[in-house]
mmCIF file of C-alpha atoms in Angstrom:
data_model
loop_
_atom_site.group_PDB
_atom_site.id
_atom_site.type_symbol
_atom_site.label_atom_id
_atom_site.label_comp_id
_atom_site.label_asym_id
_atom_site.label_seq_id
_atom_site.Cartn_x
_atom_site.Cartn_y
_atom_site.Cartn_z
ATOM 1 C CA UNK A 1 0.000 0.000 0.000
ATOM 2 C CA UNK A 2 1.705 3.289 -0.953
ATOM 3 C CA UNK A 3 2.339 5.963 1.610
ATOM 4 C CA UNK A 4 0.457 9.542 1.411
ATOM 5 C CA UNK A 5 2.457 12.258 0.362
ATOM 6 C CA UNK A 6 2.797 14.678 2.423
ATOM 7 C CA UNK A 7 1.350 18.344 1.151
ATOM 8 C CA UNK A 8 3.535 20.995 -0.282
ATOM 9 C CA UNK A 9 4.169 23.781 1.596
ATOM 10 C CA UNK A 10 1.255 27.139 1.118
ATOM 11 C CA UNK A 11 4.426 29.393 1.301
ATOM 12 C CA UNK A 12 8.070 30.065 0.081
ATOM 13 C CA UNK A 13 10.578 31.693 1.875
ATOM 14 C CA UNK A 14 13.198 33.297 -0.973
ATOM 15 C CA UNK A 15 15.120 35.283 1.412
ATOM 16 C CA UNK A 16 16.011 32.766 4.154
ATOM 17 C CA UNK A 17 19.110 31.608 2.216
ATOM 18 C CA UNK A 18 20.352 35.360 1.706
ATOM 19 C CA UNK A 19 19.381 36.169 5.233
ATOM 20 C CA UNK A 20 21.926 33.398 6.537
ATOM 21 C CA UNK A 21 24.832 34.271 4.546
ATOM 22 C CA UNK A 22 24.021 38.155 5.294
ATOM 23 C CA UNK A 23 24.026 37.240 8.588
ATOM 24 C CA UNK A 24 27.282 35.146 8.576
ATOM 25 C CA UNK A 25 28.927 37.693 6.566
ATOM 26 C CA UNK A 26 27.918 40.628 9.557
ATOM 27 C CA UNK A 27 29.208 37.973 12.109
ATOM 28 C CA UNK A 28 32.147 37.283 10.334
ATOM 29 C CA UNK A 29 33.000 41.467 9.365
ATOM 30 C CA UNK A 30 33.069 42.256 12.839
ATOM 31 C CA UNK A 31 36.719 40.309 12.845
ATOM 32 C CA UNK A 32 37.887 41.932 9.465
ATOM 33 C CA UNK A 33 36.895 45.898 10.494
ATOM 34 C CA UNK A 34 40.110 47.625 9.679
ATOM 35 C CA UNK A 35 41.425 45.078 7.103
ATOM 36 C CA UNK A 36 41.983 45.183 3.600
ATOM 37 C CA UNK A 37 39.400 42.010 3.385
ATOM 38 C CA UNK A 38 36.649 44.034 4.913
ATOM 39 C CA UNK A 39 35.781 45.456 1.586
ATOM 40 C CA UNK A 40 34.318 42.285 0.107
ATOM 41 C CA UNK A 41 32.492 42.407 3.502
ATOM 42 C CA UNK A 42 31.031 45.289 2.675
ATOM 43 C CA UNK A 43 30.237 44.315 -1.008
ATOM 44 C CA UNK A 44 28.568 40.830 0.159
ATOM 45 C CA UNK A 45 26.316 42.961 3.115
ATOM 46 C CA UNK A 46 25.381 45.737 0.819
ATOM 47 C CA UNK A 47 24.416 43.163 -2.173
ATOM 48 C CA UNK A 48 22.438 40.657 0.446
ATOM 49 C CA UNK A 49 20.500 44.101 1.729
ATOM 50 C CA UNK A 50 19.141 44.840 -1.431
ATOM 51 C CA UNK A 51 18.367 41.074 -2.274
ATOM 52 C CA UNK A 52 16.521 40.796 0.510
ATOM 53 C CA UNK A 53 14.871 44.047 0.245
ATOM 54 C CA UNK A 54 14.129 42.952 -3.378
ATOM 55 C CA UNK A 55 12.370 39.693 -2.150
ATOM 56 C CA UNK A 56 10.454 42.020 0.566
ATOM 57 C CA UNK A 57 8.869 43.654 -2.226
ATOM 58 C CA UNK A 58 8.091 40.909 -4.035
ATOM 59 C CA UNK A 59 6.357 39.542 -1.323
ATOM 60 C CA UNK A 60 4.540 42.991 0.151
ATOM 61 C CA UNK A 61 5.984 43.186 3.057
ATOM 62 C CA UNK A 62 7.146 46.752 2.962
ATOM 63 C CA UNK A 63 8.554 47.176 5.961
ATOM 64 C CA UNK A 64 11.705 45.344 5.533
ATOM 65 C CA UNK A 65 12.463 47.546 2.262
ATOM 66 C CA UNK A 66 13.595 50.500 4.490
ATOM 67 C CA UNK A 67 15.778 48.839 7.007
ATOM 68 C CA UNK A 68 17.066 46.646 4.013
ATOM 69 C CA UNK A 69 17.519 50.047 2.553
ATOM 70 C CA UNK A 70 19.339 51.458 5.495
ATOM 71 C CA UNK A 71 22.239 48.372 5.630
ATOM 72 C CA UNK A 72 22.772 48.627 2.172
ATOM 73 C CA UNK A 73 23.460 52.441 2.804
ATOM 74 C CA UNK A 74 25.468 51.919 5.535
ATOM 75 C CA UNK A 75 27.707 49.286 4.211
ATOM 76 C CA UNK A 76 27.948 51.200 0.855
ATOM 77 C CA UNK A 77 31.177 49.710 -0.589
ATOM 78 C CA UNK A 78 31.298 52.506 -2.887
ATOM 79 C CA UNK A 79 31.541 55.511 -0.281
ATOM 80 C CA UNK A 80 32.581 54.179 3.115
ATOM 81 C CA UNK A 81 31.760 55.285 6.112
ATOM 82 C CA UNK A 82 34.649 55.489 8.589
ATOM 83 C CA UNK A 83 32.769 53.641 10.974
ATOM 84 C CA UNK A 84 34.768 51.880 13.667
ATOM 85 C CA UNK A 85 34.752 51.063 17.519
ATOM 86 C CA UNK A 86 32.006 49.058 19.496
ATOM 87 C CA UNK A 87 29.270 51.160 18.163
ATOM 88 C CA UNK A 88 30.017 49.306 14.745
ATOM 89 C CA UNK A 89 30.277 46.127 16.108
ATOM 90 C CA UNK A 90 26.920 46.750 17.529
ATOM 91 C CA UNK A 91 25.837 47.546 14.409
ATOM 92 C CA UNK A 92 27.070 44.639 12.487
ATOM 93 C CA UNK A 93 25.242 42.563 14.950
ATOM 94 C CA UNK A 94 22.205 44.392 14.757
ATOM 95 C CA UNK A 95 22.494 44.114 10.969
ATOM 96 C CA UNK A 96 22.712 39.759 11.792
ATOM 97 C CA UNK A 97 19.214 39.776 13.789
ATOM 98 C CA UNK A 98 17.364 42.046 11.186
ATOM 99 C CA UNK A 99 18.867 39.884 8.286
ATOM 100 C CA UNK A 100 17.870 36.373 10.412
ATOM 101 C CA UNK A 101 14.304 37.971 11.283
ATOM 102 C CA UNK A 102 13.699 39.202 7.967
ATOM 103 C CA UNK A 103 14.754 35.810 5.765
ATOM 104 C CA UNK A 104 12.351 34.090 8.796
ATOM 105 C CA UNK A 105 9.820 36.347 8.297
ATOM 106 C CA UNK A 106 9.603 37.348 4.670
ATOM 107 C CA UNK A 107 7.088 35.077 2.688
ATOM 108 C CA UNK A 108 5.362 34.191 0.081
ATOM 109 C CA UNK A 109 2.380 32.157 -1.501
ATOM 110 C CA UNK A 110 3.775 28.706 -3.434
ATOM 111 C CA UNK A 111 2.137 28.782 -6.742
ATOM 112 C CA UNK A 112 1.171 24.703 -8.055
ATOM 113 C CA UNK A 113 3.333 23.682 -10.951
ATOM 114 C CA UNK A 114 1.911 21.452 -13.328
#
């Protein structure tokens, strides 16, 4: 007698993969801040923010889109800000809970492929 699949999920989470290596990447700057490295920190952050912000969108939950917004600012690889000290470690992990909250929270309907 064959076993009963199990039901597909109602929703998709597309920015819980992001949200983890955002958040690894935040963990993992806080240890680089002053190196030569910590500009592909910044690059990977800054790129993960607006992914994630993207998938926000997509998924109308607007009020990630402005605090997505505001890390990708803030870890502009472009223009630096001469952040440094505990206040930017803060920051960084700050930056780690709002990525893990947001790729946990951010969702959307699975549509049935046929």
């Amino acid at each position: 007698m064959p076993r009963p699949t199990p039901a597909a999920p109602e929703f998709q989470r597309n920015a819980f993969a992001p949200g983890i290596l955002a958040a690894i990447a935040c963990l993992a700057g806080i240890a680089l801040v002053g190196h030569p490295y910590y500009l592909a920190v910044l690059f990977i952050i800054a790129i993960l923010a607006v992914i994630v912000g993207w998938f926000a969108i997509q998924a109308r939950q607007w009020w990630w889109a402005p605090v997505m917004l505001a890390i990708a600012i803030l870890w502009n690889p472009f223009y630096p800000f001469g952040f440094s000290g505990m206040w930017w470690s803060v920051a960084h992990i700050v930056a780690a809970a709002a990525f893990l909250a947001a790729g946990a929270t951010i969702r959307i309907p699975r549509t049935p492929t046929r």
